[in-house]
XYZ file of C-alpha atoms in Angstrom:
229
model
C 47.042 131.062 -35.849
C 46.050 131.686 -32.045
C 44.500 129.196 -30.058
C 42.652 129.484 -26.816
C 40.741 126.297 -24.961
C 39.605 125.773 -22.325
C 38.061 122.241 -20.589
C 37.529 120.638 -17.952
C 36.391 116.991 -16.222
C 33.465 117.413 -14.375
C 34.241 117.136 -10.484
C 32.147 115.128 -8.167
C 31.061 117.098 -5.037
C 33.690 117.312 -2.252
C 36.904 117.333 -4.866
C 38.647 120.125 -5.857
C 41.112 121.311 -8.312
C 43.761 119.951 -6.098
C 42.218 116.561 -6.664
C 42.642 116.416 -10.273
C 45.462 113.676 -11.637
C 46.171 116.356 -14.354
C 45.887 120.430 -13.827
C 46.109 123.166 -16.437
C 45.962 126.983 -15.534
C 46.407 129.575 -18.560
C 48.768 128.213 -20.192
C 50.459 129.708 -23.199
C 53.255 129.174 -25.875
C 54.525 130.557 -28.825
C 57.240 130.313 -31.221
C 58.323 133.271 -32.859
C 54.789 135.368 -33.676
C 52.758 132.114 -34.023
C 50.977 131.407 -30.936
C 50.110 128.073 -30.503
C 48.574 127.937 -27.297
C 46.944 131.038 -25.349
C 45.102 130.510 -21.500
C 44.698 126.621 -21.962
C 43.049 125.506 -19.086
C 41.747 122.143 -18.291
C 41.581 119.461 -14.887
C 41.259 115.997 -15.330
C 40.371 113.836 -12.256
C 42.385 110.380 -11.854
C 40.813 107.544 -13.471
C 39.247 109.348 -16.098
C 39.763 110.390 -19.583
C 40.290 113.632 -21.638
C 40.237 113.711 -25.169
C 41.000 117.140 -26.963
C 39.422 116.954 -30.364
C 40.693 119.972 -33.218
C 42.006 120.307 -36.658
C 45.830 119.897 -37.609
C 47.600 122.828 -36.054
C 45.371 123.335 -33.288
C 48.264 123.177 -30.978
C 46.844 119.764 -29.156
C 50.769 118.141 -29.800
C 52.139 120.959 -28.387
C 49.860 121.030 -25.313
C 51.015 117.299 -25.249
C 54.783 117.922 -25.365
C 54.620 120.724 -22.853
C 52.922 118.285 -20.553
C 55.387 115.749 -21.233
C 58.212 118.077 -20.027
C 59.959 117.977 -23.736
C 58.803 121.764 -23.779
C 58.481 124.537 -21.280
C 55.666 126.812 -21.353
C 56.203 130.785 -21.845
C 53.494 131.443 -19.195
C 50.558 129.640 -16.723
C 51.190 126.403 -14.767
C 50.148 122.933 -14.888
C 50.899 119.757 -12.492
C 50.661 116.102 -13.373
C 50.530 113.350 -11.103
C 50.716 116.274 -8.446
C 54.294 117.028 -10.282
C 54.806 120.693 -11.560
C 55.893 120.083 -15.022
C 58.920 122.763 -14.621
C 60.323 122.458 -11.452
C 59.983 118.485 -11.395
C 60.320 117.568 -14.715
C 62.706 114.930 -14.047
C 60.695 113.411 -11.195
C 57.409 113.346 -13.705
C 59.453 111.832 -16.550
C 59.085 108.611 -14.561
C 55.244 109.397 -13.623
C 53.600 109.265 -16.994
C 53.393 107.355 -20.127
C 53.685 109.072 -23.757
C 52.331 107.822 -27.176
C 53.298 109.800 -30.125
C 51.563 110.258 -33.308
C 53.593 107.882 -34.996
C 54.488 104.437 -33.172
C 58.365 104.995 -31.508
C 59.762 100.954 -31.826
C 62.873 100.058 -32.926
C 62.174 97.744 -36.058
C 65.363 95.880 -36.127
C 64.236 94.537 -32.260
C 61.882 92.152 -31.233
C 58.695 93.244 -29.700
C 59.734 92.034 -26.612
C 63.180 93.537 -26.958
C 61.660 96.878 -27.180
C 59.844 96.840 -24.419
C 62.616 95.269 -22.368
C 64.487 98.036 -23.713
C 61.682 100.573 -22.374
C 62.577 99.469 -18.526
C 65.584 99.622 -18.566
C 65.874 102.778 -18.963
C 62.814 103.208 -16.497
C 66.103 102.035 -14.086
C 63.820 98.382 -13.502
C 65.797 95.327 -12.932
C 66.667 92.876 -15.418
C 63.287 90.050 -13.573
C 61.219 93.313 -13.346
C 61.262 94.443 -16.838
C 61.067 91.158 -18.192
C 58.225 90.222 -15.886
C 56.479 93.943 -17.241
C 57.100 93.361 -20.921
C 55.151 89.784 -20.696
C 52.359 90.957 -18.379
C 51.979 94.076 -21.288
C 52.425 91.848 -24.145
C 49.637 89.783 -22.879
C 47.753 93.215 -22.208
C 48.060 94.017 -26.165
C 47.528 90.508 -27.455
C 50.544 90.649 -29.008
C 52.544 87.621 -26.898
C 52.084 85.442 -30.318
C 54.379 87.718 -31.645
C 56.543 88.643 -29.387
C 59.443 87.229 -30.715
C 59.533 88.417 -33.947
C 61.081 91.401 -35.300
C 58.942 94.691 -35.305
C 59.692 95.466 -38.692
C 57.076 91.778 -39.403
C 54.120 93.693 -38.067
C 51.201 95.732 -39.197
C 50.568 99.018 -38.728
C 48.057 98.027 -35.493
C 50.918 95.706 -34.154
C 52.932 98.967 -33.756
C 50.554 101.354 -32.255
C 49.402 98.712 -30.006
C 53.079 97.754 -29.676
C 54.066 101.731 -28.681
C 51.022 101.981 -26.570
C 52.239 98.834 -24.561
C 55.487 100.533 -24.176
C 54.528 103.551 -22.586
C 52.706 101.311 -19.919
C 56.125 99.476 -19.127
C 56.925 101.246 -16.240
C 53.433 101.750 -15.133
C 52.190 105.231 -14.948
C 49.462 106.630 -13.098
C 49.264 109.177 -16.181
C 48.820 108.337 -20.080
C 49.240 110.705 -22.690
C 48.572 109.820 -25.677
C 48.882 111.743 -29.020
C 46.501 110.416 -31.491
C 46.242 107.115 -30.511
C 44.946 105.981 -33.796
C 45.994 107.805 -36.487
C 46.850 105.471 -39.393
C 44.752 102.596 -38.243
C 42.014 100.903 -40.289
C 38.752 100.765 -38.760
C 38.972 97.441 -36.831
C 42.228 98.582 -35.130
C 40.852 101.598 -34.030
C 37.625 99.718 -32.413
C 40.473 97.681 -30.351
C 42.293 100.137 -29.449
C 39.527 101.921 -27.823
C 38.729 98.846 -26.124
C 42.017 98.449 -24.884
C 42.077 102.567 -23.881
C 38.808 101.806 -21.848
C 39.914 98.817 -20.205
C 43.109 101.216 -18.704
C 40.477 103.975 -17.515
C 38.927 101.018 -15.513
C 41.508 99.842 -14.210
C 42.339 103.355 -12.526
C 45.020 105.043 -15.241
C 44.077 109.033 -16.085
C 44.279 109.548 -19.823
C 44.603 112.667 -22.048
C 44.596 112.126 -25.546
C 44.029 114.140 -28.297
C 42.316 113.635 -32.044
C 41.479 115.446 -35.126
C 38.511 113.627 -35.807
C 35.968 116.518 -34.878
C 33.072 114.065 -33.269
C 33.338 111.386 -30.861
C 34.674 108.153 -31.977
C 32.311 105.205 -32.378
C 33.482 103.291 -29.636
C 35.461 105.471 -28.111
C 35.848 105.470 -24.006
C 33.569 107.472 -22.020
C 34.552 110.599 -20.764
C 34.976 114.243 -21.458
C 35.660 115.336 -25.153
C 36.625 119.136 -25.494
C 37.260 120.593 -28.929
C 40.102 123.131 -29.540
C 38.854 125.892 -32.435
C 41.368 127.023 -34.902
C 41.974 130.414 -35.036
């Protein structure tokens, strides 16, 4: 399979590439003869939101994990939170959030033990990451159950859980990998909601999803699809 996309936010006049919170030029990997990604280019300004819509196998995790410094790219270049995603991978690590596909908790710990867990190994001081997991919990109206093991929650707990957790040590960049796969309808609509509510507040957002048109209610903002080849 060979993949090539391309996107890209619209920018108002007077901003440039340079401007853009996240910044993709031609980027391409492959493992062994399956390429996965070829020239993926995309810019997304800060304080908006990307979502890359294609089937299973379109290469949209892999575009997520190369962003997310867990893999390096064989060729092109791309910067997030003005952080090139080779050279300063370590610096970045601490500039952006990450959501898997599947929710990343601990299910023998509390849902504030998680998180608590989360900023401490952002380096955040005992007050600090205690004062972030309860500001988050509230976020995710999930304070109720704070206390209780993770392994006691629904499905929707745990993504909205795992989404809360990537927010810990407040990024300026989210990346989330879909955000709501395995969620029943009514989750999904609050998710979204809570998804919006961080592009208001100023957080840039690439996620991606293999449902092939636009969520119903879903944030506003660019949707790009990624054809399988």
């Amino acid at each position: 399979m060979q993949v090539t996309t391309t996107a890209a936010v619209s920018q108002p006049s007077g901003l440039t590439g340079t401007d853009a919170m996240i910044e993709v030029e031609d980027l391409s990997k492959a493992f062994g003869s399956v390429q996965a990604l070829v020239g993926v280019s995309l810019h997304v300004q800060a304080g908006r939101v990307l979502g890359l819509l294609g089937p299973n196998g379109a290469g949209k995790t892999t575009l997520v994990r190369i962003l997310a410094t867990l893999l390096q790219p064989d060729s092109g270049h791309a910067r997030v939170a003005g952080l090139d995603i080779v050279r300063d991978a370590v610096a970045l690590r601490s500039a952006i959030g990450l959501a898997g596909q599947y929710a990343a908790v601990d299910e023998l710990l509390t849902g504030r033990e998680n998180l608590e867990l989360v900023g401490q190994l952002y380096h955040r001081g005992r007050a600090e990451r205690r004062q972030r997991a309860e500001r988050v919990l509230e976020q995710f109206e999930l304070a109720g159950a704070a206390d209780r093991p993770v392994r006691t929650y629904s499905g929707g707990m745990r993504r909205r859980l795992d989404l809360a957790a990537s927010l810990v040590g407040q990024p300026p960049v989210l990346i989330l990998d879909e955000p709501t796969s395995g969620l029943d309808p009514r989750s999904r609509v609050d998710l979204w909601q809570h998804i919006e509510d961080l592009v208001a507040g100023g957080t840039t957002i690439l996620l991606t999803t293999s449902t092939w048109r636009k969520p119903t209610g879903s944030p506003t903002g660019s949707w790009s699809s990624t054809p399988d080849g």
